[in-house]
Tab-separated table of C-alpha atoms in Angstrom:
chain	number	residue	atom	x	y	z
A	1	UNK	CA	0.000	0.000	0.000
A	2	UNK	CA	1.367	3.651	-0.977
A	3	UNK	CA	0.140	6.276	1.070
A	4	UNK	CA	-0.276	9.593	-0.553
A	5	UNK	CA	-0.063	12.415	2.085
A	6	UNK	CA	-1.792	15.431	0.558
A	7	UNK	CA	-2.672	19.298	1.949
A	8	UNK	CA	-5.746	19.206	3.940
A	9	UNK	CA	-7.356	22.199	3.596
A	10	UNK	CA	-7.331	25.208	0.881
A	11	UNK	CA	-6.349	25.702	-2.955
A	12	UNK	CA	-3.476	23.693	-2.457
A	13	UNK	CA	-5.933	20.287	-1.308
A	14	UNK	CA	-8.284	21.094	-4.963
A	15	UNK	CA	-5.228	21.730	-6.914
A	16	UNK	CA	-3.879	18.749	-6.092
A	17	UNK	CA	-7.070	16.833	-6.372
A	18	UNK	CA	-7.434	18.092	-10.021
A	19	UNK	CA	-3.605	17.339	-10.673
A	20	UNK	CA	-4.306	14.098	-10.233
A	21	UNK	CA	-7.849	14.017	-12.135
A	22	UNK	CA	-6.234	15.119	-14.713
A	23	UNK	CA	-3.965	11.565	-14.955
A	24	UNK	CA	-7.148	9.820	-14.040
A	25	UNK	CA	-7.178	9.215	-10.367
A	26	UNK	CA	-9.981	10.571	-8.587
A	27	UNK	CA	-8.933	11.852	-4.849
A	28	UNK	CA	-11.918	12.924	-2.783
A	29	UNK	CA	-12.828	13.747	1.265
A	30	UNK	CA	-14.804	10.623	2.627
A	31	UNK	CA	-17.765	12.632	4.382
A	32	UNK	CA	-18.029	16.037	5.118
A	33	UNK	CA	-15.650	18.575	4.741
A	34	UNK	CA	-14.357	18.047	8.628
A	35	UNK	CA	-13.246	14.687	8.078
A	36	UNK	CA	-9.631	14.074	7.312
A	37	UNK	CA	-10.225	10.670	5.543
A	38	UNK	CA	-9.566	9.881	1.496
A	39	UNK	CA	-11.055	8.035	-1.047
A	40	UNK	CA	-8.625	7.071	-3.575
A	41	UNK	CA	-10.508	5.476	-7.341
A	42	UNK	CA	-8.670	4.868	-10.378
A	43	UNK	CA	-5.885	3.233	-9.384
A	44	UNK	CA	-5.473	0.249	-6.234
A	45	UNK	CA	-2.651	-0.032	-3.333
A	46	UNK	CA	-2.780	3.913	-2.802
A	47	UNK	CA	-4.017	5.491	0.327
A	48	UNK	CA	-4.980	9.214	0.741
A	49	UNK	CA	-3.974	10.367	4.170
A	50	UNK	CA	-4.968	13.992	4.618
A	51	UNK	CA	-2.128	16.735	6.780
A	52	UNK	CA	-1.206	19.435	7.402
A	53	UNK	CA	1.422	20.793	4.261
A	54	UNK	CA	4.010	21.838	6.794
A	55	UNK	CA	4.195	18.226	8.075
A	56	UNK	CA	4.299	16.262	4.821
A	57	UNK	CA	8.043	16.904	4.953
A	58	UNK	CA	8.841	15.610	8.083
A	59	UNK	CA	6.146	12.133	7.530
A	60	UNK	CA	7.785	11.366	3.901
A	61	UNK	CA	11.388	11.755	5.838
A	62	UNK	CA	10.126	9.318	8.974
A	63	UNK	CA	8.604	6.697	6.034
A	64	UNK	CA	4.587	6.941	7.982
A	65	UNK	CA	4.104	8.180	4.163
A	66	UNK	CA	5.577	6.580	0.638
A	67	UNK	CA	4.697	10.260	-1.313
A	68	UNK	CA	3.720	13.370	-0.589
A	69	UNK	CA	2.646	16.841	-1.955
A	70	UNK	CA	4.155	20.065	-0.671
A	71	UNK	CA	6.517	22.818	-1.395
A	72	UNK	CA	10.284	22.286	-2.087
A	73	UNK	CA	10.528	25.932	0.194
A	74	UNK	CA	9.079	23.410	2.945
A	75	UNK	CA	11.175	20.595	2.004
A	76	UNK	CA	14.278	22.010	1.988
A	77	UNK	CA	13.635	24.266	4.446
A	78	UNK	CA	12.845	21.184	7.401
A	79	UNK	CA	14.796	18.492	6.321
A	80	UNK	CA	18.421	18.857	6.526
A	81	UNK	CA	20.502	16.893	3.253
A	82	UNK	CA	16.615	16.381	2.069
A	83	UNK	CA	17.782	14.382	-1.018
A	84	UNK	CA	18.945	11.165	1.079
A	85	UNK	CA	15.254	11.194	2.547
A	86	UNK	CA	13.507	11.802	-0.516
A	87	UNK	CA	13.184	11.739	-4.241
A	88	UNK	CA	11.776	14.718	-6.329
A	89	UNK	CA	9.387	13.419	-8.589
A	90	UNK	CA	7.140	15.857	-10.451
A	91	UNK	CA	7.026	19.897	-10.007
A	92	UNK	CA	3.246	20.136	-10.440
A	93	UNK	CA	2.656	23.667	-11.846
A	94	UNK	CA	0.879	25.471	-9.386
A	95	UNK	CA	1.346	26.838	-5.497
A	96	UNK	CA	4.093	29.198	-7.167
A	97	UNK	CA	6.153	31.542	-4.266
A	98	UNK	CA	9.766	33.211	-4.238
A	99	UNK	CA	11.558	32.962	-0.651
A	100	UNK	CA	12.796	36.537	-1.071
A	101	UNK	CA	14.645	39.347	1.243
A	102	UNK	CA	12.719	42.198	1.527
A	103	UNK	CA	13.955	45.759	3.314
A	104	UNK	CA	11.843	49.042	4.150
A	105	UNK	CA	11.168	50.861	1.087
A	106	UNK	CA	12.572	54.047	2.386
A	107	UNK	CA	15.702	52.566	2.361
A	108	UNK	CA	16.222	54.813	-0.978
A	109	UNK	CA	20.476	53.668	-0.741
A	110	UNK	CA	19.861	49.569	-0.895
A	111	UNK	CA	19.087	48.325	-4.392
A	112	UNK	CA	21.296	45.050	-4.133
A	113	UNK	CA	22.807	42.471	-1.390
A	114	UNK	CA	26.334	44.276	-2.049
A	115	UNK	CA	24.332	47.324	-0.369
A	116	UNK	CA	22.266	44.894	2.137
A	117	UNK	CA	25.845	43.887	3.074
A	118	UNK	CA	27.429	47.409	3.771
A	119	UNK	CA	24.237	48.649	5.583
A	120	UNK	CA	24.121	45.777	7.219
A	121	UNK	CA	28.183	46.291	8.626
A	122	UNK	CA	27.465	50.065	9.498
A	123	UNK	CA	24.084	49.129	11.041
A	124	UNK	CA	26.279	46.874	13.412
A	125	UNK	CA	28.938	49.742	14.365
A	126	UNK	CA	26.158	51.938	15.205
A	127	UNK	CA	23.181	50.196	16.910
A	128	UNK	CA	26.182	47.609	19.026
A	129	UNK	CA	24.242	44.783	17.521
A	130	UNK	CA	23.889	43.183	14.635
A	131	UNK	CA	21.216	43.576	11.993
A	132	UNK	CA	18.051	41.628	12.072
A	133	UNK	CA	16.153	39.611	9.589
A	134	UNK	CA	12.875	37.949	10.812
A	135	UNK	CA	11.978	34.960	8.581
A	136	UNK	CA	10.502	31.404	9.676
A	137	UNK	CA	12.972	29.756	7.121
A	138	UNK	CA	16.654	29.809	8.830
A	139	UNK	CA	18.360	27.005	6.930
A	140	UNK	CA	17.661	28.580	3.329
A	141	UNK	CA	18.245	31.898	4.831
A	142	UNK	CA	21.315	31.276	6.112
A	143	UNK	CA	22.623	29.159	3.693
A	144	UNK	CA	21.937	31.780	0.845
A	145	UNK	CA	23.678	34.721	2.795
A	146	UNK	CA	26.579	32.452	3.729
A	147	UNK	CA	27.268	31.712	0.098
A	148	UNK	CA	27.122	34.976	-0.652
A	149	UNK	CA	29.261	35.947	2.033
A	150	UNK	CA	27.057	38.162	4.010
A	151	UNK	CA	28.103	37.978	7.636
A	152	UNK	CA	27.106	40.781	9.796
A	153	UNK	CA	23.127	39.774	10.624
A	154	UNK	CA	20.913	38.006	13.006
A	155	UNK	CA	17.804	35.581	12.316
A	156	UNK	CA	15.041	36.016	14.551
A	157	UNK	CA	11.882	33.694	14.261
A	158	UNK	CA	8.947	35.154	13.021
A	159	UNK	CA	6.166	32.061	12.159
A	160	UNK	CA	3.500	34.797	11.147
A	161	UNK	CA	2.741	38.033	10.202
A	162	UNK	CA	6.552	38.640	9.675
A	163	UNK	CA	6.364	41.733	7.147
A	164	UNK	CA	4.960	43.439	10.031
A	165	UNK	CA	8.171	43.184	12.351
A	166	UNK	CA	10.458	45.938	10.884
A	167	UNK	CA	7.332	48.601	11.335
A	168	UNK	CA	7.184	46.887	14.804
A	169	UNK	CA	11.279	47.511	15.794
A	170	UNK	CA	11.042	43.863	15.650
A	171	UNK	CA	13.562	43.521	12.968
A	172	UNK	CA	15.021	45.600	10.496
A	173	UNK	CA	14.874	43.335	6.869
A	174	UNK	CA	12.884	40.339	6.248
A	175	UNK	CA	12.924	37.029	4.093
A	176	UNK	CA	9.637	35.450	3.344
A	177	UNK	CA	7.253	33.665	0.774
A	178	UNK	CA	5.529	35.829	-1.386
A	179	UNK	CA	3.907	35.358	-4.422
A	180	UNK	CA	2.443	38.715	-6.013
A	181	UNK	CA	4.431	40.854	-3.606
A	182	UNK	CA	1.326	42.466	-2.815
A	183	UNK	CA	2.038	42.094	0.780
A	184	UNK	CA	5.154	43.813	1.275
A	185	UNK	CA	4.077	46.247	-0.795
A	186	UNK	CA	1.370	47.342	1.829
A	187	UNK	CA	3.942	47.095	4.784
A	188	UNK	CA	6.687	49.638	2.815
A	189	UNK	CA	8.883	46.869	2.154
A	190	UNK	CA	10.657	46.352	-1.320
A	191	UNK	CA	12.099	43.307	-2.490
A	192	UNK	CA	16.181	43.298	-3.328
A	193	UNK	CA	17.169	43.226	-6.971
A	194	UNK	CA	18.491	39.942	-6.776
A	195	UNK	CA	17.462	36.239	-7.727
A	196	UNK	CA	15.185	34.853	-4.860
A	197	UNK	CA	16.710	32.795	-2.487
A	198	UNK	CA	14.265	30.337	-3.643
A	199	UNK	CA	11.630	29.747	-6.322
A	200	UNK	CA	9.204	27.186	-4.759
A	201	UNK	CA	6.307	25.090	-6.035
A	202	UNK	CA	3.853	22.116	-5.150
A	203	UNK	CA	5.689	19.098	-5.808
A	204	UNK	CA	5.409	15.738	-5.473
A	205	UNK	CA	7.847	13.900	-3.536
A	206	UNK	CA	8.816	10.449	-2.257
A	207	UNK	CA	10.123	8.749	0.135
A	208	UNK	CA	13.638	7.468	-1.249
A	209	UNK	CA	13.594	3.795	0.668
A	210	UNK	CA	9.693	3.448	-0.576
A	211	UNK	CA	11.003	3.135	-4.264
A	212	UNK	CA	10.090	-0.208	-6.100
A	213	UNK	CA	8.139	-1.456	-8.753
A	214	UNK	CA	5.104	-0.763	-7.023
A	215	UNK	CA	5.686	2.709	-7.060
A	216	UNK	CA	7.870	3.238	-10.951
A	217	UNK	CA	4.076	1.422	-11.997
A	218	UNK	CA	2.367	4.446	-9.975
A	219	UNK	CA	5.015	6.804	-11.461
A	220	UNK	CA	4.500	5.982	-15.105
A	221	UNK	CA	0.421	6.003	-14.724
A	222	UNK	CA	0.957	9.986	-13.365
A	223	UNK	CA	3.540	11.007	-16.129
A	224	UNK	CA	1.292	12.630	-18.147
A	225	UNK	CA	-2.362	14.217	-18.306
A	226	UNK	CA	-4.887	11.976	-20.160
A	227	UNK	CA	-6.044	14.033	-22.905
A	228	UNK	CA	-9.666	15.119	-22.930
A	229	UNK	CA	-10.074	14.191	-19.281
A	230	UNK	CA	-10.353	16.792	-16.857
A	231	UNK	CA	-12.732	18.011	-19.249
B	1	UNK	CA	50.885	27.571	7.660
B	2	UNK	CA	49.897	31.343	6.829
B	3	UNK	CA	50.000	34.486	8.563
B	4	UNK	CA	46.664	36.412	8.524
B	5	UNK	CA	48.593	39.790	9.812
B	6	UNK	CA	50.684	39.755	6.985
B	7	UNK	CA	47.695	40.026	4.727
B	8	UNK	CA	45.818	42.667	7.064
B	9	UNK	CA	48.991	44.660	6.738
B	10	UNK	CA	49.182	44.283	3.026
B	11	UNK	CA	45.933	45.845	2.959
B	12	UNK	CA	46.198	48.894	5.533
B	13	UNK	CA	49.416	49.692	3.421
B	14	UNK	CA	47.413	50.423	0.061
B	15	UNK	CA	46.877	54.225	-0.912
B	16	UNK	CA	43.412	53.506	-0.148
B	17	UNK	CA	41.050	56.484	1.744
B	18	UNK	CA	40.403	55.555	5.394
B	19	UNK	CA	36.693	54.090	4.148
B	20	UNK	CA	37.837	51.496	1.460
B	21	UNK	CA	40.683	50.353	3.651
B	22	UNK	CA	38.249	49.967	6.474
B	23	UNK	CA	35.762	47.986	4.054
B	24	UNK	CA	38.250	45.818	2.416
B	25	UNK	CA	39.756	44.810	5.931
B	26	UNK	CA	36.156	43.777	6.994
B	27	UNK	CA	35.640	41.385	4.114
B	28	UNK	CA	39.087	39.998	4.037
B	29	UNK	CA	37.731	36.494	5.230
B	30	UNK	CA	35.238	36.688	2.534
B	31	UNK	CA	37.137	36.515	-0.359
B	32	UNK	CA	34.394	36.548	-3.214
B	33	UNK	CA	33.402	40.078	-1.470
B	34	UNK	CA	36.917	40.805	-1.077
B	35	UNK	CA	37.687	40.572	-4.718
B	36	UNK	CA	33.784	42.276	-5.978
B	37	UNK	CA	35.381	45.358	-3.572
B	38	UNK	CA	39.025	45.376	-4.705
B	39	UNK	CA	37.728	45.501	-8.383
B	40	UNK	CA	35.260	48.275	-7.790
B	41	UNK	CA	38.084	50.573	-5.878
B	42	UNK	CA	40.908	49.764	-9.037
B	43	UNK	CA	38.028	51.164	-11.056
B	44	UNK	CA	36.753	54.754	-12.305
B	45	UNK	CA	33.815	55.213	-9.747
B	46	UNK	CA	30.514	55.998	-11.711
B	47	UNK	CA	28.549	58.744	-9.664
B	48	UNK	CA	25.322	56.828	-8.485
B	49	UNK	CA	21.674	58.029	-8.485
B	50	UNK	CA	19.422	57.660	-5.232
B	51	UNK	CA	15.880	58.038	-5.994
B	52	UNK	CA	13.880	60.203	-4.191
B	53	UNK	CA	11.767	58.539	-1.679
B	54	UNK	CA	8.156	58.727	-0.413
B	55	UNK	CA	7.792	55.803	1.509
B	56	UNK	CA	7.114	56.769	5.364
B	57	UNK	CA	10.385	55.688	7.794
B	58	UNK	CA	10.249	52.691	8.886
B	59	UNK	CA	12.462	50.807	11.594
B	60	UNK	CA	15.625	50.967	13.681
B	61	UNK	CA	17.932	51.961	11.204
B	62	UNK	CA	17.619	56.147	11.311
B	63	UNK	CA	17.227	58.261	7.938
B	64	UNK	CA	20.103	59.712	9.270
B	65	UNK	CA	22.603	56.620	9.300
B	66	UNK	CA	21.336	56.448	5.535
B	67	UNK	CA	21.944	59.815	4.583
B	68	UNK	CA	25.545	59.454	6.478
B	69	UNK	CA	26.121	56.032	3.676
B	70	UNK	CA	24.880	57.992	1.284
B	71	UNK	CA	27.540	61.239	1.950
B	72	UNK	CA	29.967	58.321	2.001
B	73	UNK	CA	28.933	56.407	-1.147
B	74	UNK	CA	29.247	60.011	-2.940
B	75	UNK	CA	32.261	61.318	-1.938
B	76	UNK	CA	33.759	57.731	-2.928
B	77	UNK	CA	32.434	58.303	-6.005
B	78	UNK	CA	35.195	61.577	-6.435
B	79	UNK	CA	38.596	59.156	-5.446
B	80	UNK	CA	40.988	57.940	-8.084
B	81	UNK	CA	40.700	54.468	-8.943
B	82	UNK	CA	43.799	52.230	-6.737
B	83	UNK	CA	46.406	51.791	-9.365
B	84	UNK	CA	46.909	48.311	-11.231
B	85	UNK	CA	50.396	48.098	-10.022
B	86	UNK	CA	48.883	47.924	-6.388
B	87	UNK	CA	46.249	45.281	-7.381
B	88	UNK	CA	48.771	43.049	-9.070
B	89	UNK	CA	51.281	42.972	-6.101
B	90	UNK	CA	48.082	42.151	-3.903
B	91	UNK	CA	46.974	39.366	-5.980
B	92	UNK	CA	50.560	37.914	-6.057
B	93	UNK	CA	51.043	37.949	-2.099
B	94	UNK	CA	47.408	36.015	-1.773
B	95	UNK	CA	48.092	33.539	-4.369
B	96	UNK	CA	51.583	32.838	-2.746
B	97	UNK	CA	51.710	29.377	-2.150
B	98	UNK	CA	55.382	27.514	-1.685
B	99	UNK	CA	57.585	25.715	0.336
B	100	UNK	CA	58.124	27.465	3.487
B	101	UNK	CA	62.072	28.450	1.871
B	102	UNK	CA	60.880	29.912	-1.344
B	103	UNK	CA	57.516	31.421	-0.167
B	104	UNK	CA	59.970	33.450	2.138
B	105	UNK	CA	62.411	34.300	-0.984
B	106	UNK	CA	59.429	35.715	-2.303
B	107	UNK	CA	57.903	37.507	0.742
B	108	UNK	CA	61.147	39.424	0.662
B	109	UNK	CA	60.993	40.474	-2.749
B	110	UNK	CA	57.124	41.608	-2.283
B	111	UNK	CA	58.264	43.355	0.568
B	112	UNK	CA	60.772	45.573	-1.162
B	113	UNK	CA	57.793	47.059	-3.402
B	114	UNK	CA	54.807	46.697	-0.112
B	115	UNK	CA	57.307	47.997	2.930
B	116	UNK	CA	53.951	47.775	4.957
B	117	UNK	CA	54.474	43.698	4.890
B	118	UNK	CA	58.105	43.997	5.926
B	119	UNK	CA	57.528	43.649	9.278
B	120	UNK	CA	55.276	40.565	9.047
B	121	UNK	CA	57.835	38.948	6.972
B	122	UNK	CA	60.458	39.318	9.808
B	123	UNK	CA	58.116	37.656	12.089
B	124	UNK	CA	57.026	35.196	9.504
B	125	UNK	CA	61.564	33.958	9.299
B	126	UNK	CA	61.391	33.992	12.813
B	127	UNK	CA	58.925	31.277	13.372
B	128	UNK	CA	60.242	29.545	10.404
B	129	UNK	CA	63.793	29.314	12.226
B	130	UNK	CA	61.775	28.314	15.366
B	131	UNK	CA	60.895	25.397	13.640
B	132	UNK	CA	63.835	24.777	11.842
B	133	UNK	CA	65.497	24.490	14.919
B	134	UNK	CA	63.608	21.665	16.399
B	135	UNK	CA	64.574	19.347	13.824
B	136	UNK	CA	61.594	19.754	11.129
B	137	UNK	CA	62.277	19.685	7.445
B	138	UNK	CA	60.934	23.357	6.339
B	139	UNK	CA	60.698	21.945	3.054
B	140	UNK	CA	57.633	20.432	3.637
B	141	UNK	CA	56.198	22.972	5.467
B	142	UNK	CA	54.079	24.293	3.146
B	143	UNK	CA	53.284	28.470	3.208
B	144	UNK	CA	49.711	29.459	2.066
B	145	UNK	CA	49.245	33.268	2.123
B	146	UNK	CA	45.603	32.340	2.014
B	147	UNK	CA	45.395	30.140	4.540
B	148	UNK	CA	43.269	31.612	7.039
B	149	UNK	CA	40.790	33.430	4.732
B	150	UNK	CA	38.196	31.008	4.226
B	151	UNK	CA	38.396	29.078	7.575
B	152	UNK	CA	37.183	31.122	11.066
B	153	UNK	CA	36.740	34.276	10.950
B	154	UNK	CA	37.835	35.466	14.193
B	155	UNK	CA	41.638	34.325	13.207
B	156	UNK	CA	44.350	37.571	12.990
B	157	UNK	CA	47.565	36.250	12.954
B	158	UNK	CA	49.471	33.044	12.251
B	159	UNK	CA	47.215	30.076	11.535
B	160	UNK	CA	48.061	26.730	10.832
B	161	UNK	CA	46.592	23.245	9.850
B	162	UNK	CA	48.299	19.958	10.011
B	163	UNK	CA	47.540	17.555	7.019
B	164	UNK	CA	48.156	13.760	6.757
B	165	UNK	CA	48.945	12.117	3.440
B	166	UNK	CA	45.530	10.583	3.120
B	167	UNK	CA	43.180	11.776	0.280
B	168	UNK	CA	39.913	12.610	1.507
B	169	UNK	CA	40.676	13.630	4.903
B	170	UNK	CA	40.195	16.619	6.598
B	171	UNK	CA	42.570	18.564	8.426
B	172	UNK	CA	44.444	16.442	11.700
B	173	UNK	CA	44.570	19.794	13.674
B	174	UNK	CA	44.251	23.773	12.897
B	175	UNK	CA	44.384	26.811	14.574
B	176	UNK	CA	45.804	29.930	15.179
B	177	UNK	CA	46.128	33.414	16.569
B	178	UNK	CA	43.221	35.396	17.753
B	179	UNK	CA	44.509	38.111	19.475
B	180	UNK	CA	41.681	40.443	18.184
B	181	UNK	CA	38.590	38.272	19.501
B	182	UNK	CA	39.713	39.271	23.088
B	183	UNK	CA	40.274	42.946	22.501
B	184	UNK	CA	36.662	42.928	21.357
B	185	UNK	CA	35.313	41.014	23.774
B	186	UNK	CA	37.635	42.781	26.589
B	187	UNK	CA	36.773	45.966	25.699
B	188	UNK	CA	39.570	47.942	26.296
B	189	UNK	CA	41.570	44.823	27.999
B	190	UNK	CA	42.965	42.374	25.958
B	191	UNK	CA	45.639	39.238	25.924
B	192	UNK	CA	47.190	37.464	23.405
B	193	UNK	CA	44.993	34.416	22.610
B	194	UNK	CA	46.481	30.916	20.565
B	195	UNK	CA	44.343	27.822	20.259
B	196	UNK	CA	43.365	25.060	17.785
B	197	UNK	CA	41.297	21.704	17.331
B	198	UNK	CA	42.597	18.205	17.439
B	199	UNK	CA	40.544	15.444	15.997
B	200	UNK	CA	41.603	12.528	18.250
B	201	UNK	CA	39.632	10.148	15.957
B	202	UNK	CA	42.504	10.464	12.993
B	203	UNK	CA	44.902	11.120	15.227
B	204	UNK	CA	44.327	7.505	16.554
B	205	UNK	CA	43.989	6.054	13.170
B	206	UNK	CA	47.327	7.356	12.145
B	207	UNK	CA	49.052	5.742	15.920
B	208	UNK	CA	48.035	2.670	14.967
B	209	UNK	CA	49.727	3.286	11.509
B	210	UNK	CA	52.742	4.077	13.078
């Protein structure tokens, strides 16, 4: 048996129900819409288990699930050296965000991170601490200003509401998901002219150890849409 | 081995303003930075626009610490670009990698164009005779200018890693000066500071070698 974790809740949960209509197997809630059972047709020995998306990373890694749906921000972001865990099997086209650094818009002399970097020294020399960044995702974070050599900064956690901590003293940059920007733009914050640290979408994973020819058979059946089907 | 004063001196003895020197010192353990900076000061500066802003103040940082960057950023603009002849000698000192005897030979010919490493080089033939004179082949001490750029930051001075003839492994044992850390953290009081890392697990492996 292959259990399928999936999103519980949301556009993510119906976009990944009609990613997989569209390759002909029909995922559906068993009951109302407060009960987190599946019903799997079109194909036999898979499972639906409904969770949270923030979890499906860590239950692929632990083996409770063979595949999962989720973002490769999430995926990277909780499991350290993800790719001995787990195998990336199909970016599915929608659930699009950028993990991007954002400062406060009046900040009319920081275009680039060469500019993050110097404001970021003098900002240390002056205040007797070092410059803040509130973000929920410290591994990418960190790993993206250490290559490019950006020392003189401080994480500090923010799980929600996080473009809202530099107007709060909270923090003076941040790095976040954002899709349309939209956002940031409403809290005065502007995005650096750089490449995002990340480009995420929904993807499907698996677990690495769970590969076999039960699951290249399941692979193959969701290579491609069937034509004239989600019609 | 390698000698992270040298390098700091070879740096504070450019005909740099106080500002680029001070920048290019802060970076020198982050050499892709180091070299983006070095470029842009051996370069004609192009005046830089700042647009007009409307966006409310936000946060800790103060317009005024901004405006202060930006005085800086435009009277950097107005300074000569660091000649080539400066760049070149820098680039040769970094890349200086040799036997302890001829890395010195060639310390003492950099030094006779960047006086400012002089003094480092002394020191630098003093240790070397140190361990000369306990019986170790300086030949295969090996001299890295480099050396301590890419490993700890907090590192001033000498630094040093021991390497056994085994591919894939890394260092036995490193270290080096810190001397700096404690000035910082004294604040105002300071001592001269040495220390290192063993890893007992090779160390072991290569006993049992022996």
């Amino acid at each position: 048996m292959i259990r399928l974790g999936v999103p519980s809740k949301g556009r993510l949960m119906e976009q990944t129900f009609d990613w997989f209509a569209d390759r002909g197997v029909r995922l559906s809630r068993a009951g109302s819409d407060r009960e987190y059972a599946g019903r799997v047709e079109g194909v036999d020995g898979v499972q639906l288990v409904l969770l949270s998306a923030g979890e499906i990373p860590r239950e692929l890694a632990a083996g409770r699930i063979e595949l999962g749906v989720t973002g490769t921000d999430l995926v990277r972001e909780k499991l350290a050296g993800w790719s001995s865990d787990l195998v990336e099997l199909a970016p599915m086209g929608f659930g699009h965000a950028d993990l991007i650094l954002a400062v406060p818009e009046c900040w009319r002399d920081c275009t680039d991170l060469d500019d993050f970097a110097a404001i970021a020294r003098d900002f240390r020399a002056e205040h007797g601490f070092r410059l803040r960044i509130a973000t929920k995702y410290h591994r990418l974070v960190r790993a993206w200003l250490s290559a490019h050599e950006v020392a003189d900064y401080q994480l500090v956690d923010s799980q929600g509401a996080t473009e809202g901590t530099v107007a709060n003293m909270t923090a003076e940059a941040i790095a976040d998901i954002t899709s349309s920007g939209e956002t940031l733009r409403a809290n005065n914050l502007r995005i650096l002219n750089e490449p995002p640290i990340l480009r995420s979408q929904a993807t499907l994973f698996a677990n690495r150890a769970a590969m076999g020819p039960a699951m290249d058979a399941l692979i193959a059946r969701l290579a491609a849409p069937e034509a004239g089907r989600s019609a | 081995m390698g000698d992270m004063g040298l390098l700091l001196d070879a740096v504070r003895g450019l005909p740099l303003t106080e500002a680029r020197s001070a920048a290019l010192i802060h970076h020198i353990w982050r050499p892709g930075r180091f070299a983006r900076l070095l470029a842009r000061f051996s370069a004609p500066s192009i005046a830089r626009e700042f647009p007009d802003g409307t966006a409310p103040w936000a946060g800790m940082r103060t317009e005024e610490e901004m405006i202060r960057r930006i005085v800086r950023l435009q009277s950097d603009a107005a300074v000569p670009p660091l000649a080539l002849v400066w760049t070149d000698r820098l680039d040769r000192l970094f890349a200086l990698r040799a036997p302890a005897p001829q890395a010195l030979m060639a310390l003492a010919d950099l030094a006779r164009d960047m006086p400012a490493i002089a003094p480092a080089v002394t020191r630098i033939r003093a240790r070397l005779d140190t361990i000369a004179a306990r019986g170790i082949d300086l030949q295969t001490v090996i001299f890295d200018a480099s050396h301590g750029r890419t490993t700890m930051e907090y590192y001033d001075g000498f630094t040093f890693t021991f390497q056994a003839d085994r591919a894939g492994w890394p260092p036995v044992a490193s270290g080096g000066r810190y001397d700096a850390l404690t000035r910082v953290l004294g604040r105002g009081r300071e001592i001269p500071a040495v220390g290192g890392i063993i890893r007992p697990g090779l160390v072991a492996e290569l006993e049992a070698r022996a």
